[in-house]
JSON list of C-alpha atoms and ligand atoms in Angstrom, two decimals:
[
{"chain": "V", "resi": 1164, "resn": "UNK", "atom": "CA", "xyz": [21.47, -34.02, 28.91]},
{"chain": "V", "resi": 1165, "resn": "UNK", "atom": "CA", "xyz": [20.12, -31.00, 27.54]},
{"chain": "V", "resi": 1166, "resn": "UNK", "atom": "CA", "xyz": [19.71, -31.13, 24.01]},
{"chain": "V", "resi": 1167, "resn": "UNK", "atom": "CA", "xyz": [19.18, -27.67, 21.50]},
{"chain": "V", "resi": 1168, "resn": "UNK", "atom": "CA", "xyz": [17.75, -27.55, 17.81]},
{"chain": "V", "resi": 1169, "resn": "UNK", "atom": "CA", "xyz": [18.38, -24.68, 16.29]},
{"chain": "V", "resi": 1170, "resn": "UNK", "atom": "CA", "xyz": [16.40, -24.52, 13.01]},
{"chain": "V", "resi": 1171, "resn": "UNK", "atom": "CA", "xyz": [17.02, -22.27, 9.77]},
{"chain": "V", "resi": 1172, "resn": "UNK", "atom": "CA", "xyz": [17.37, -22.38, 6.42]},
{"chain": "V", "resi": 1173, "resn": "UNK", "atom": "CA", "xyz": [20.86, -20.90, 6.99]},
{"chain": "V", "resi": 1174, "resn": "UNK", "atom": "CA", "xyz": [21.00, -20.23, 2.90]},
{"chain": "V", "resi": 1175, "resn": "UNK", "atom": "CA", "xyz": [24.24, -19.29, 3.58]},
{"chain": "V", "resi": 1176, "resn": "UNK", "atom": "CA", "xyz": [25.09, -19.16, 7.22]},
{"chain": "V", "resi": 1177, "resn": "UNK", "atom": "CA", "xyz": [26.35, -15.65, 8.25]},
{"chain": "V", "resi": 1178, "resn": "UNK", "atom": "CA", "xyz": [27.96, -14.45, 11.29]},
{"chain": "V", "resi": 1179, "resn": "UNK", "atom": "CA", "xyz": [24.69, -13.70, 13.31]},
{"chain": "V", "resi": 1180, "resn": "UNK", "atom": "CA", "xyz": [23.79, -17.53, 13.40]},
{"chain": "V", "resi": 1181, "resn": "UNK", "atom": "CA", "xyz": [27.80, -18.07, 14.39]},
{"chain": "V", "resi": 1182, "resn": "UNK", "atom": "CA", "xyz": [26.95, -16.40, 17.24]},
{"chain": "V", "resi": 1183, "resn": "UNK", "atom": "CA", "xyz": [23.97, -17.96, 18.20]},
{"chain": "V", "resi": 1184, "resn": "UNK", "atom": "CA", "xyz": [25.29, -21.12, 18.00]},
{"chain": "V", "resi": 1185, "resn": "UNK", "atom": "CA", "xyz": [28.87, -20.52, 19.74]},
{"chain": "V", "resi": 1186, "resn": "UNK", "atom": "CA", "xyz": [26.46, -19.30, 22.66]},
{"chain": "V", "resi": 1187, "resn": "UNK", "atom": "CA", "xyz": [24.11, -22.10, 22.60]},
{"chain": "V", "resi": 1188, "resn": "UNK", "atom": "CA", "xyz": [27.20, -24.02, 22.45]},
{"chain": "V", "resi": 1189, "resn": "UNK", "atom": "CA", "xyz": [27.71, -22.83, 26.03]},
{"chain": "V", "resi": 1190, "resn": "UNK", "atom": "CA", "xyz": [23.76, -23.39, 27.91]},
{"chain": "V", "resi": 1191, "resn": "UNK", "atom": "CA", "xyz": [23.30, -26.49, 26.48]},
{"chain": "V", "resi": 1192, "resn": "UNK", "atom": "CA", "xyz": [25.20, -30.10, 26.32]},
{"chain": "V", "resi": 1193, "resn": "UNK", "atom": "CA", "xyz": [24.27, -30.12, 22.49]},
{"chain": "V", "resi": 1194, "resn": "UNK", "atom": "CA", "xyz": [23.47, -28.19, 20.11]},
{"chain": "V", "resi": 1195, "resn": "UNK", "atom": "CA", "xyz": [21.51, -29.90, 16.90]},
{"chain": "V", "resi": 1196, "resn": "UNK", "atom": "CA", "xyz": [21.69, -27.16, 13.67]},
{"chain": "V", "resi": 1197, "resn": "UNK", "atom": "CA", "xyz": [19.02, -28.42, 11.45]},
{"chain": "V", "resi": 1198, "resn": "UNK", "atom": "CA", "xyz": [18.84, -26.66, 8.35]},
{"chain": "V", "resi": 1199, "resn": "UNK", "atom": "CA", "xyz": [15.63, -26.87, 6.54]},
{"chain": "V", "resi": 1200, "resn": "UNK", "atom": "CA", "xyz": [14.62, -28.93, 3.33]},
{"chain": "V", "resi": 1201, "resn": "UNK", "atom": "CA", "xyz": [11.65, -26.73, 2.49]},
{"chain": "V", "resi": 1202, "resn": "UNK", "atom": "CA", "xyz": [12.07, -23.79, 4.59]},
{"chain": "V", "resi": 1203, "resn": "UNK", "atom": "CA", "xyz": [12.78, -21.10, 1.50]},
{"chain": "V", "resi": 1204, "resn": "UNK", "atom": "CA", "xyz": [11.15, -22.31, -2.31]},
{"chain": "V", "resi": 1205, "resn": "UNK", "atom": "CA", "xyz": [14.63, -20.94, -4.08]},
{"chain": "V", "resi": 1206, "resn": "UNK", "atom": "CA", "xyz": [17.65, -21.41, -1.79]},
{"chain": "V", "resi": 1207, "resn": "UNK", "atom": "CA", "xyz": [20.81, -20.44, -3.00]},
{"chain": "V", "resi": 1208, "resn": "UNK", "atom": "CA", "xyz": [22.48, -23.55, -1.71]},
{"chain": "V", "resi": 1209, "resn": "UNK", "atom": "CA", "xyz": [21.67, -27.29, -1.58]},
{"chain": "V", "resi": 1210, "resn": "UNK", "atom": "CA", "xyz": [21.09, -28.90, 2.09]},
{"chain": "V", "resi": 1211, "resn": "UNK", "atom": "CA", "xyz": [24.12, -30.19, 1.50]},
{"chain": "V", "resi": 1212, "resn": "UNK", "atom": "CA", "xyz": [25.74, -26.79, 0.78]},
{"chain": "V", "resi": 1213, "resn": "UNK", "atom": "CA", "xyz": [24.55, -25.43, 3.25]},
{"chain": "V", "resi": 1214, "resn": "UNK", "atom": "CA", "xyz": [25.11, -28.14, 5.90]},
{"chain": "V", "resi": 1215, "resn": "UNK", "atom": "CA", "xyz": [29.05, -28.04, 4.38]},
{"chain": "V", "resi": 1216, "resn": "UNK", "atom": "CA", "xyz": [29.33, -24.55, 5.02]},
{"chain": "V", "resi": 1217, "resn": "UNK", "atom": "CA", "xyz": [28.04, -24.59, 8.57]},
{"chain": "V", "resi": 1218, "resn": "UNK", "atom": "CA", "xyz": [30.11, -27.92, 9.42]},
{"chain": "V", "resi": 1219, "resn": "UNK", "atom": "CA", "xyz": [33.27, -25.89, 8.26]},
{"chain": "V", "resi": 1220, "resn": "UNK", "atom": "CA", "xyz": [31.76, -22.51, 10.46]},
{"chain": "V", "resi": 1221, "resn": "UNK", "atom": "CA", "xyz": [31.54, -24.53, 13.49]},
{"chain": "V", "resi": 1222, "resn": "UNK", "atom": "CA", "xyz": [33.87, -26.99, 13.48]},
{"chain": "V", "resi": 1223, "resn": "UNK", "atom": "CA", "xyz": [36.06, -25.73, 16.29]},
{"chain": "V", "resi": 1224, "resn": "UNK", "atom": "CA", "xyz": [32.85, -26.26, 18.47]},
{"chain": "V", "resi": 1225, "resn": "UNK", "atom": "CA", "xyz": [33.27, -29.63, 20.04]},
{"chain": "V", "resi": 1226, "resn": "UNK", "atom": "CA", "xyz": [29.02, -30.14, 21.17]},
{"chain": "V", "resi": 1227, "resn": "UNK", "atom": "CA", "xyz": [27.65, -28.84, 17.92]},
{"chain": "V", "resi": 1228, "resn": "UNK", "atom": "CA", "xyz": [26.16, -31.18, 14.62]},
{"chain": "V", "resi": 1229, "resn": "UNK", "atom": "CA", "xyz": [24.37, -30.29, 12.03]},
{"chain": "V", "resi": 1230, "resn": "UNK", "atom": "CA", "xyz": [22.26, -32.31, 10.29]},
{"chain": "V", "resi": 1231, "resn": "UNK", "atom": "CA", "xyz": [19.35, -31.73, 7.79]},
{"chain": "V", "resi": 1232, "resn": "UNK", "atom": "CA", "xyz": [14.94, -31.51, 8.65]},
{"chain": "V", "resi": 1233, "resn": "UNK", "atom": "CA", "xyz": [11.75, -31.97, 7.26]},
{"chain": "V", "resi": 1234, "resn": "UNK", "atom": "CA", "xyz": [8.32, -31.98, 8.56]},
{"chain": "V", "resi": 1235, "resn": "UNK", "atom": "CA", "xyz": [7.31, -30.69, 11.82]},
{"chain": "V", "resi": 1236, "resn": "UNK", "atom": "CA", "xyz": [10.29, -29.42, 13.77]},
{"chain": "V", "resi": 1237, "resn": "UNK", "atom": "CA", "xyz": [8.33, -30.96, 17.09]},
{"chain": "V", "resi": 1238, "resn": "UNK", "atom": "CA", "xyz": [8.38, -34.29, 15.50]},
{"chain": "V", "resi": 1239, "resn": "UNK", "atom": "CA", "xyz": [12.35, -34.03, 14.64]},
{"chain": "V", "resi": 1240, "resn": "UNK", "atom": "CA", "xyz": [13.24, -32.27, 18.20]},
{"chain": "V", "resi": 1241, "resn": "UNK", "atom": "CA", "xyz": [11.39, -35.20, 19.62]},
{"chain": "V", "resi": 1242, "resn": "UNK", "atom": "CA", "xyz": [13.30, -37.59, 17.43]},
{"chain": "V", "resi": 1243, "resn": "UNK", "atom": "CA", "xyz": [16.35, -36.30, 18.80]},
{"chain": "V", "resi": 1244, "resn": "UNK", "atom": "CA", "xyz": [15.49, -36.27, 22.48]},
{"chain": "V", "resi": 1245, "resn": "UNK", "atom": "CA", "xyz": [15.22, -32.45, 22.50]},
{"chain": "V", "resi": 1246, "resn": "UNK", "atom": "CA", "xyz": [13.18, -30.14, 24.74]},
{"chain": "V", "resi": 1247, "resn": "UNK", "atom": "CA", "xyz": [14.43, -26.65, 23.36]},
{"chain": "V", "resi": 1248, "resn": "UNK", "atom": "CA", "xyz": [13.90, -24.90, 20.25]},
{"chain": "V", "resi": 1249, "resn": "UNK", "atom": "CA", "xyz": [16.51, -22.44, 19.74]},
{"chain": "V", "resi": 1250, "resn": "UNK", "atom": "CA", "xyz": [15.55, -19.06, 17.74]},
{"chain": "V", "resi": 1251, "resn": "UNK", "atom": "CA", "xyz": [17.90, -15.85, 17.64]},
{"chain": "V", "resi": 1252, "resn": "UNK", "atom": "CA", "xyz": [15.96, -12.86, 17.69]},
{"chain": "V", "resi": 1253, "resn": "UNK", "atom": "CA", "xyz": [17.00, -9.63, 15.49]},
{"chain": "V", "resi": 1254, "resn": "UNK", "atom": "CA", "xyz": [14.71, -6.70, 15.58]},
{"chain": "V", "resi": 1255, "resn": "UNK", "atom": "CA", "xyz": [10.98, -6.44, 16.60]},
{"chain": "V", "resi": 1256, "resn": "UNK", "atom": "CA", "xyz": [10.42, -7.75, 12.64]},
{"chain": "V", "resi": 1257, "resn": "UNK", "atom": "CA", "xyz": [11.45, -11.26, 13.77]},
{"chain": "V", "resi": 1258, "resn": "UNK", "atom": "CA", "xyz": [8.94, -11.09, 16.72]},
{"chain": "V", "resi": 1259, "resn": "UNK", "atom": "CA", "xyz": [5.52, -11.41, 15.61]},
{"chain": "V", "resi": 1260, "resn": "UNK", "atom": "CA", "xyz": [6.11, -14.49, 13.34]},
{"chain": "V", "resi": 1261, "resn": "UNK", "atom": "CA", "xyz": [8.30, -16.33, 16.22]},
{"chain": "V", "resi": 1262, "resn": "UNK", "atom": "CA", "xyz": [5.59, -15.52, 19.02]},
{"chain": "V", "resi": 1263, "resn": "UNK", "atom": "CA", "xyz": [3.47, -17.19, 16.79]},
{"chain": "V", "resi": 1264, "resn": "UNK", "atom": "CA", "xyz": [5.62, -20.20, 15.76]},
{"chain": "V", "resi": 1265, "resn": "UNK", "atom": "CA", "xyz": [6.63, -20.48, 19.89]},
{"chain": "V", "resi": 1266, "resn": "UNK", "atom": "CA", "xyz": [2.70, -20.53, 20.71]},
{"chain": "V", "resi": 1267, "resn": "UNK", "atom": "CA", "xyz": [2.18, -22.82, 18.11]},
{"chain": "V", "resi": 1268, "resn": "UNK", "atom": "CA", "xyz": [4.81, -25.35, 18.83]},
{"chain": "V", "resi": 1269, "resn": "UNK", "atom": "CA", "xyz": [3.96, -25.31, 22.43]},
{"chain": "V", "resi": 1270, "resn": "UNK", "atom": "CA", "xyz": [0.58, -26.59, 21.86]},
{"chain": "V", "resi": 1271, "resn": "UNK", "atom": "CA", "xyz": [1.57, -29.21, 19.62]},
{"chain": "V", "resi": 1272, "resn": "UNK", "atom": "CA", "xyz": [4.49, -30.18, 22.08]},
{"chain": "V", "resi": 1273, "resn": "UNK", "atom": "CA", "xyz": [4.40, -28.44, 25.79]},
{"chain": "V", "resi": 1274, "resn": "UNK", "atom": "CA", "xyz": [7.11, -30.39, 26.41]},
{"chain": "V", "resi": 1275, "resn": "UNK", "atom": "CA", "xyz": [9.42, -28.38, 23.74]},
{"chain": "V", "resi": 1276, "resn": "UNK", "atom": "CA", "xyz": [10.43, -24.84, 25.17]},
{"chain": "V", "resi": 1277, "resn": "UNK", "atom": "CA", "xyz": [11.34, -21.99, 22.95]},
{"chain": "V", "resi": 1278, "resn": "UNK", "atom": "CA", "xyz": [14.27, -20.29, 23.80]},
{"chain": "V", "resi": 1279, "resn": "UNK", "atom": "CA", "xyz": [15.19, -16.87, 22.43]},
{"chain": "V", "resi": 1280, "resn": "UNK", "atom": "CA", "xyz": [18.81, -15.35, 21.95]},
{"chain": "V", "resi": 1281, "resn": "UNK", "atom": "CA", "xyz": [18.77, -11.81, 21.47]},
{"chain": "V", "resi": 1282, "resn": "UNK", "atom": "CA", "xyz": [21.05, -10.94, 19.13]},
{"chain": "V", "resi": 1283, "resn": "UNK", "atom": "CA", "xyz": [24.58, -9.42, 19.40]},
{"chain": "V", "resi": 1284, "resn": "UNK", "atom": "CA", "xyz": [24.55, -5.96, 18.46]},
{"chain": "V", "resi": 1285, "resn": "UNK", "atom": "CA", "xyz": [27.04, -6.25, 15.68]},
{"chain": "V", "resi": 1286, "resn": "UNK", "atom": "CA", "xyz": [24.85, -8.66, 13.80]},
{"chain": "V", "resi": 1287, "resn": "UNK", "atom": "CA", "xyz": [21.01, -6.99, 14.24]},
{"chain": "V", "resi": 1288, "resn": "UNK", "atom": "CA", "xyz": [21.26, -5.80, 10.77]},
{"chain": "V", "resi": 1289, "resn": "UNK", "atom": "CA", "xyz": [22.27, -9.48, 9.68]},
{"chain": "V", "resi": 1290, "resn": "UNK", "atom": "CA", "xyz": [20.77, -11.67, 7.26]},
{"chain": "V", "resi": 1291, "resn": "UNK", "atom": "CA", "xyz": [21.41, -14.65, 4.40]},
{"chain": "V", "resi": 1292, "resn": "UNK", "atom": "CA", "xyz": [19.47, -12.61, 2.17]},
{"chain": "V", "resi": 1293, "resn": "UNK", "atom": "CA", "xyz": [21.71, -9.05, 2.93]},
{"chain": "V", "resi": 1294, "resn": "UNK", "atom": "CA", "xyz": [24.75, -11.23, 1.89]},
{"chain": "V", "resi": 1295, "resn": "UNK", "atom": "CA", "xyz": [23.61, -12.55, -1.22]},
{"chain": "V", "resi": 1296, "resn": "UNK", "atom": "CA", "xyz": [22.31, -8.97, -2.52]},
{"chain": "V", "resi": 1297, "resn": "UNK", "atom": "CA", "xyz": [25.41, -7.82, -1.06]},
{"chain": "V", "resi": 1298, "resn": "UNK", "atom": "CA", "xyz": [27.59, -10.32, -3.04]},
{"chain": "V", "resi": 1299, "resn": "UNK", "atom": "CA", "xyz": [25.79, -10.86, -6.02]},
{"chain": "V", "resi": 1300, "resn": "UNK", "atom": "CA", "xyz": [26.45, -6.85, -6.28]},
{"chain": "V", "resi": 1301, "resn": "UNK", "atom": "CA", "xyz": [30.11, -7.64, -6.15]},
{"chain": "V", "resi": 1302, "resn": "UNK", "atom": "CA", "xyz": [30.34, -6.53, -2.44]},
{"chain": "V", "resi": 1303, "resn": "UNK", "atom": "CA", "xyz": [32.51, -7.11, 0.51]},
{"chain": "V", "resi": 1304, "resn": "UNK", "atom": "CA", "xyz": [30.67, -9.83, 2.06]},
{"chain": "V", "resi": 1305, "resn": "UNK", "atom": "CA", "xyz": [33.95, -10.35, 4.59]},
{"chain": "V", "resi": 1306, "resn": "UNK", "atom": "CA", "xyz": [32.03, -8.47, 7.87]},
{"chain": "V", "resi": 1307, "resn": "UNK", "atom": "CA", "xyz": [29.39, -10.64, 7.25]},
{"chain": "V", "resi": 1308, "resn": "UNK", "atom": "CA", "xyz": [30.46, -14.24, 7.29]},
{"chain": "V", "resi": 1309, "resn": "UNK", "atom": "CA", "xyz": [32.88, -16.76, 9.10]},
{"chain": "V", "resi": 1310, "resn": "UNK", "atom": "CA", "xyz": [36.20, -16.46, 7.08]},
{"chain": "V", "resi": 1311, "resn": "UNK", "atom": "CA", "xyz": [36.63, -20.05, 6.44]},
{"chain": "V", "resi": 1312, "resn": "UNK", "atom": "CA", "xyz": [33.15, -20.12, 4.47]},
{"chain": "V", "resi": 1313, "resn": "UNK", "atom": "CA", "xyz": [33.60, -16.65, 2.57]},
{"chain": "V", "resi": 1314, "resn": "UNK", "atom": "CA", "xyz": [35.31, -17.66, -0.39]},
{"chain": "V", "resi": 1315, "resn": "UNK", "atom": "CA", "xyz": [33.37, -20.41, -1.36]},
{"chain": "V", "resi": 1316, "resn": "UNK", "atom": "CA", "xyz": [30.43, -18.39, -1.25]},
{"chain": "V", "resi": 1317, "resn": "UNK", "atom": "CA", "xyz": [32.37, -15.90, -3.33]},
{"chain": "V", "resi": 1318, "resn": "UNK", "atom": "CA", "xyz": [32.90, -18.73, -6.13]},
{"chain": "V", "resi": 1319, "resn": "UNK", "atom": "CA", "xyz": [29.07, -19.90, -5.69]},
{"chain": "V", "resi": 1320, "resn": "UNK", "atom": "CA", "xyz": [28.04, -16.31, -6.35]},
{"chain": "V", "resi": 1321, "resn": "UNK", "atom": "CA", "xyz": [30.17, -16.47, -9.46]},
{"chain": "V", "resi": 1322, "resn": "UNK", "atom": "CA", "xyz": [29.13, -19.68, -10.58]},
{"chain": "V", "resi": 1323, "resn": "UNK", "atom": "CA", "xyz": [25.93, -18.47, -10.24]},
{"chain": "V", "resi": 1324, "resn": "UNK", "atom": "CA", "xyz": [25.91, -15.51, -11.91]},
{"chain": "V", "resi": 1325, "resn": "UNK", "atom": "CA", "xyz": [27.47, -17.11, -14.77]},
{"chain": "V", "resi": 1326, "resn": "UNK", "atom": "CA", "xyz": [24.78, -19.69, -15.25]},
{"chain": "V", "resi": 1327, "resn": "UNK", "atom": "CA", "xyz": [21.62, -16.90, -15.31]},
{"chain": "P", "resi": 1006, "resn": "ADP", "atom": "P1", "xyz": [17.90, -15.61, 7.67]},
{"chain": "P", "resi": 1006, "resn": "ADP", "atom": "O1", "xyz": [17.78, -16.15, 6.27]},
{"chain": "P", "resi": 1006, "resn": "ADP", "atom": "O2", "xyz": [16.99, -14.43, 7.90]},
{"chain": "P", "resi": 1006, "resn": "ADP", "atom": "O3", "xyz": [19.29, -15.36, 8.11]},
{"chain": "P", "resi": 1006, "resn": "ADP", "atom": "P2", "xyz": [17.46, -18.24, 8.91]},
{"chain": "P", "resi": 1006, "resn": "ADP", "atom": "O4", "xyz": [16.21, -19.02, 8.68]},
{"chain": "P", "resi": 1006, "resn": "ADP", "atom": "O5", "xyz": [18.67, -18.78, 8.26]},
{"chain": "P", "resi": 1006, "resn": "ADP", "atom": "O6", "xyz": [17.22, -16.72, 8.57]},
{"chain": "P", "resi": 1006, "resn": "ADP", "atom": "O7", "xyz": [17.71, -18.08, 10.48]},
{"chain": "P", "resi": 1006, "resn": "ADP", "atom": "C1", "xyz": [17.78, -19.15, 11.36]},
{"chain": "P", "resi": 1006, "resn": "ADP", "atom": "C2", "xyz": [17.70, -18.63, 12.76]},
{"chain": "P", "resi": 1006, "resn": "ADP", "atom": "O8", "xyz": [18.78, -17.73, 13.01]},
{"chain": "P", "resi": 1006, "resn": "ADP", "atom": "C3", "xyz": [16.43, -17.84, 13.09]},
{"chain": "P", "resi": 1006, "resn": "ADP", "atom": "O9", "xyz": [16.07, -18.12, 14.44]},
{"chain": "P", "resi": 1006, "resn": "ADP", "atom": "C4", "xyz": [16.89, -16.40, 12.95]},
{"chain": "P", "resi": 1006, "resn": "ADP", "atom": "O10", "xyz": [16.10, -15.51, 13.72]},
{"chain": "P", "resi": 1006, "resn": "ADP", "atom": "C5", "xyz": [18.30, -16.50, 13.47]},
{"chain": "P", "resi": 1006, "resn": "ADP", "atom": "N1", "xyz": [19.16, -15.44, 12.94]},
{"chain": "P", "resi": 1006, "resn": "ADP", "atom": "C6", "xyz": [19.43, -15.17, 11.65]},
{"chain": "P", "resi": 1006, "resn": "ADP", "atom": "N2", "xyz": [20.27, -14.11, 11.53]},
{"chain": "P", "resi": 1006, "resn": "ADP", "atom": "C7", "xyz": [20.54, -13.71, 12.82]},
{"chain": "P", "resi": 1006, "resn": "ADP", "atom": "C8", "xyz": [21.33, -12.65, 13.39]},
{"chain": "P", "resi": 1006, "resn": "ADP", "atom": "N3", "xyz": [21.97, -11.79, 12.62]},
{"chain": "P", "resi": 1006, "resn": "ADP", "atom": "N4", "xyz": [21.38, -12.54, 14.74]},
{"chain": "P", "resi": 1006, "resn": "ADP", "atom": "C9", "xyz": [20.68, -13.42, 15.51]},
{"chain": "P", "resi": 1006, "resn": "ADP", "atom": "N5", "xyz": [19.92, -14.42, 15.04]},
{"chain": "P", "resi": 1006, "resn": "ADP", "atom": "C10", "xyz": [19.83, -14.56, 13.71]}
]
Protein backbone atom coordinates (compact mmCIF):
# COMPACT_ATOMS: atom_id res chain seq x y z
CA UNK A 1 0.00 0.00 0.00
CA UNK A 2 1.23 3.21 -1.03
CA UNK A 3 0.85 5.72 1.48
CA UNK A 4 1.05 9.95 0.72
CA UNK A 5 1.66 12.85 3.35
CA UNK A 6 0.91 15.84 2.14
CA UNK A 7 2.14 18.53 4.57
CA UNK A 8 0.99 22.34 4.95
CA UNK A 9 -0.08 24.64 7.17
CA UNK A 10 -3.27 24.84 5.04
CA UNK A 11 -4.24 28.24 7.22
CA UNK A 12 -7.19 28.02 5.46
CA UNK A 13 -7.22 25.39 2.81
CA UNK A 14 -8.00 26.90 -0.67
CA UNK A 15 -8.83 25.35 -3.86
CA UNK A 16 -5.17 24.78 -5.10
CA UNK A 17 -4.52 22.20 -2.20
CA UNK A 18 -8.25 20.66 -3.24
CA UNK A 19 -6.70 19.84 -6.17
CA UNK A 20 -3.69 18.43 -5.09
CA UNK A 21 -5.22 16.26 -2.91
CA UNK A 22 -8.30 15.00 -5.20
CA UNK A 23 -5.24 14.01 -7.54
CA UNK A 24 -3.15 12.41 -5.01
CA UNK A 25 -6.32 10.85 -4.12
CA UNK A 26 -5.97 9.03 -7.44
CA UNK A 27 -1.75 7.74 -7.51
CA UNK A 28 -1.82 6.70 -4.22
CA UNK A 29 -3.93 4.13 -1.86
CA UNK A 30 -3.85 6.98 0.85
CA UNK A 31 -3.45 10.11 1.18
CA UNK A 32 -2.35 11.47 4.93
CA UNK A 33 -3.05 15.65 5.02
CA UNK A 34 -1.00 16.70 7.92
CA UNK A 35 -1.38 20.15 8.72
CA UNK A 36 1.35 21.67 10.69
CA UNK A 37 1.51 22.69 14.50
CA UNK A 38 4.36 25.14 14.03
CA UNK A 39 4.60 25.60 10.43
CA UNK A 40 3.42 29.58 10.37
CA UNK A 41 4.10 31.68 14.09
CA UNK A 42 0.42 33.49 13.58
CA UNK A 43 -2.06 31.19 11.82
CA UNK A 44 -5.33 32.36 11.30
CA UNK A 45 -6.88 29.11 12.39
CA UNK A 46 -6.32 26.56 15.18
CA UNK A 47 -5.06 22.87 14.04
CA UNK A 48 -8.22 22.07 14.78
CA UNK A 49 -9.74 24.73 12.47
CA UNK A 50 -7.96 24.02 10.08
CA UNK A 51 -8.11 20.19 10.19
CA UNK A 52 -12.27 20.91 10.36
CA UNK A 53 -12.18 22.81 7.35
CA UNK A 54 -10.16 20.37 5.29
CA UNK A 55 -12.21 17.24 6.74
CA UNK A 56 -15.41 19.10 5.42
CA UNK A 57 -13.24 20.01 1.80
CA UNK A 58 -12.51 16.47 1.33
CA UNK A 59 -14.94 14.52 2.66
CA UNK A 60 -16.39 13.12 -0.53
CA UNK A 61 -12.83 11.54 -0.96
CA UNK A 62 -13.12 8.06 0.37
CA UNK A 63 -8.76 7.38 0.82
CA UNK A 64 -8.04 10.76 2.28
CA UNK A 65 -7.46 11.71 6.45
CA UNK A 66 -6.21 14.39 7.85
CA UNK A 67 -4.66 14.50 10.88
CA UNK A 68 -2.32 17.03 12.67
CA UNK A 69 2.17 17.06 12.80
CA UNK A 70 4.95 18.11 14.67
CA UNK A 71 8.57 17.56 14.49
CA UNK A 72 10.34 16.20 11.60
CA UNK A 73 7.94 15.33 8.81
CA UNK A 74 10.46 12.11 8.12
CA UNK A 75 9.86 10.96 11.58
CA UNK A 76 5.81 11.32 11.19
CA UNK A 77 5.83 9.86 7.39
CA UNK A 78 7.75 7.04 8.94
CA UNK A 79 5.26 6.76 11.75
CA UNK A 80 2.67 6.31 9.32
CA UNK A 81 4.30 3.78 7.03
CA UNK A 82 4.81 6.40 4.30
CA UNK A 83 7.43 6.60 1.54
CA UNK A 84 6.15 9.84 -0.33
CA UNK A 85 6.11 13.34 0.56
CA UNK A 86 3.62 15.10 -1.40
CA UNK A 87 4.35 18.96 -2.35
CA UNK A 88 2.24 20.96 -5.08
CA UNK A 89 4.34 23.18 -6.90
CA UNK A 90 3.06 26.87 -8.00
CA UNK A 91 5.50 29.07 -9.75
CA UNK A 92 9.37 28.94 -9.88
CA UNK A 93 8.98 30.95 -6.21
CA UNK A 94 7.99 27.62 -4.61
CA UNK A 95 11.08 25.90 -6.19
CA UNK A 96 14.16 26.86 -4.56
CA UNK A 97 12.89 26.32 -0.94
CA UNK A 98 11.25 22.74 -1.92
CA UNK A 99 14.55 21.59 -3.83
CA UNK A 100 16.03 22.29 -0.74
CA UNK A 101 13.52 20.73 1.71
CA UNK A 102 13.40 17.45 -1.01
CA UNK A 103 17.41 17.27 -0.75
CA UNK A 104 17.20 17.63 2.73
CA UNK A 105 14.63 15.09 3.58
CA UNK A 106 16.24 12.62 1.34
CA UNK A 107 19.33 12.54 3.31
CA UNK A 108 17.71 12.24 6.49
CA UNK A 109 15.33 9.48 5.01
CA UNK A 110 16.32 8.01 1.32
CA UNK A 111 13.70 5.92 1.80
CA UNK A 112 11.00 8.95 1.66
CA UNK A 113 10.56 10.23 -2.06
CA UNK A 114 9.37 13.68 -2.84
CA UNK A 115 6.81 13.89 -5.21
CA UNK A 116 5.85 17.12 -6.97
CA UNK A 117 2.31 18.09 -8.46
CA UNK A 118 2.48 20.87 -10.70
CA UNK A 119 -0.19 22.89 -10.24
CA UNK A 120 -3.47 23.33 -12.20
CA UNK A 121 -3.42 26.38 -14.09
CA UNK A 122 -6.47 27.91 -12.53
CA UNK A 123 -4.89 27.86 -9.11
CA UNK A 124 -0.95 29.12 -9.87
CA UNK A 125 -1.85 32.40 -8.50
CA UNK A 126 -3.31 30.55 -5.30
CA UNK A 127 -2.52 30.97 -1.83
CA UNK A 128 -3.95 30.92 2.10
CA UNK A 129 -2.40 34.14 2.47
CA UNK A 130 -4.19 35.78 -1.06
CA UNK A 131 -7.53 34.69 0.62
CA UNK A 132 -7.16 36.16 3.85
CA UNK A 133 -5.94 39.69 2.36
CA UNK A 134 -8.57 39.08 -0.04
CA UNK A 135 -11.29 38.55 2.66
CA UNK A 136 -10.21 40.52 5.37
CA UNK A 137 -10.65 43.39 2.49
CA UNK A 138 -14.25 42.33 2.28
CA UNK A 139 -13.59 40.40 -1.02
CA UNK A 140 -15.11 37.62 -2.96
CA UNK A 141 -13.16 34.85 -1.65
CA UNK A 142 -15.85 32.30 -3.59
CA UNK A 143 -13.15 31.45 -6.73
CA UNK A 144 -10.85 30.71 -4.24
CA UNK A 145 -12.12 28.10 -1.86
CA UNK A 146 -14.25 24.79 -1.70
CA UNK A 147 -17.90 26.07 -1.22
CA UNK A 148 -18.70 24.04 1.72
CA UNK A 149 -15.73 25.80 3.75
CA UNK A 150 -16.35 29.49 2.39
CA UNK A 151 -18.73 30.73 4.75
CA UNK A 152 -17.22 29.77 7.76
CA UNK A 153 -14.19 31.41 6.79
CA UNK A 154 -16.38 34.39 5.98
CA UNK A 155 -17.68 34.42 9.78
CA UNK A 156 -13.93 33.73 11.08
CA UNK A 157 -12.84 36.78 9.11
CA UNK A 158 -15.58 38.67 10.86
CA UNK A 159 -15.02 37.40 14.13
CA UNK A 160 -11.75 38.34 13.66
CA UNK A 161 -11.90 41.57 12.61
CA UNK A 162 -14.14 42.37 15.35
CA UNK A 163 -11.79 41.25 18.06
CA UNK A 164 -8.54 43.56 16.68
P1 LIG B 1 0.11 28.31 1.32
O1 LIG B 1 -0.11 28.96 2.66
O2 LIG B 1 1.12 29.05 0.49
O3 LIG B 1 -1.14 28.00 0.58
P2 LIG B 1 0.63 25.66 2.50
O4 LIG B 1 1.75 25.44 3.47
O5 LIG B 1 -0.72 25.63 3.09
O6 LIG B 1 0.90 26.98 1.66
O7 LIG B 1 0.73 24.62 1.30
C1 LIG B 1 0.79 23.24 1.49
C2 LIG B 1 1.20 22.60 0.20
O8 LIG B 1 0.26 22.91 -0.83
C3 LIG B 1 2.56 23.04 -0.35
O9 LIG B 1 3.19 21.92 -0.96
C4 LIG B 1 2.18 24.08 -1.39
O10 LIG B 1 3.17 24.22 -2.39
C5 LIG B 1 0.91 23.47 -1.93
N1 LIG B 1 0.03 24.48 -2.52
C6 LIG B 1 -0.49 25.57 -1.92
N2 LIG B 1 -1.27 26.28 -2.78
C7 LIG B 1 -1.23 25.59 -3.97
C8 LIG B 1 -1.81 25.82 -5.26
N3 LIG B 1 -2.54 26.90 -5.50
N4 LIG B 1 -1.56 24.92 -6.24
C9 LIG B 1 -0.77 23.84 -5.98
N5 LIG B 1 -0.19 23.58 -4.79
C10 LIG B 1 -0.41 24.45 -3.80
Amino acid sequence: MTVAVYPGSFDPVTLGHVDIIRRAAKMFDRVVVAVGINMEKKPWFTVEERKELLRSATNDIENVEVVDFEGLLVDFARQYGSCVILKGLRAVSDFEYEFQMALTNNKLAPEIETVFLTTSAENMYLSSSIVKQVGILGGDISPFVPQCVHDEIKSRIKQRSKTK
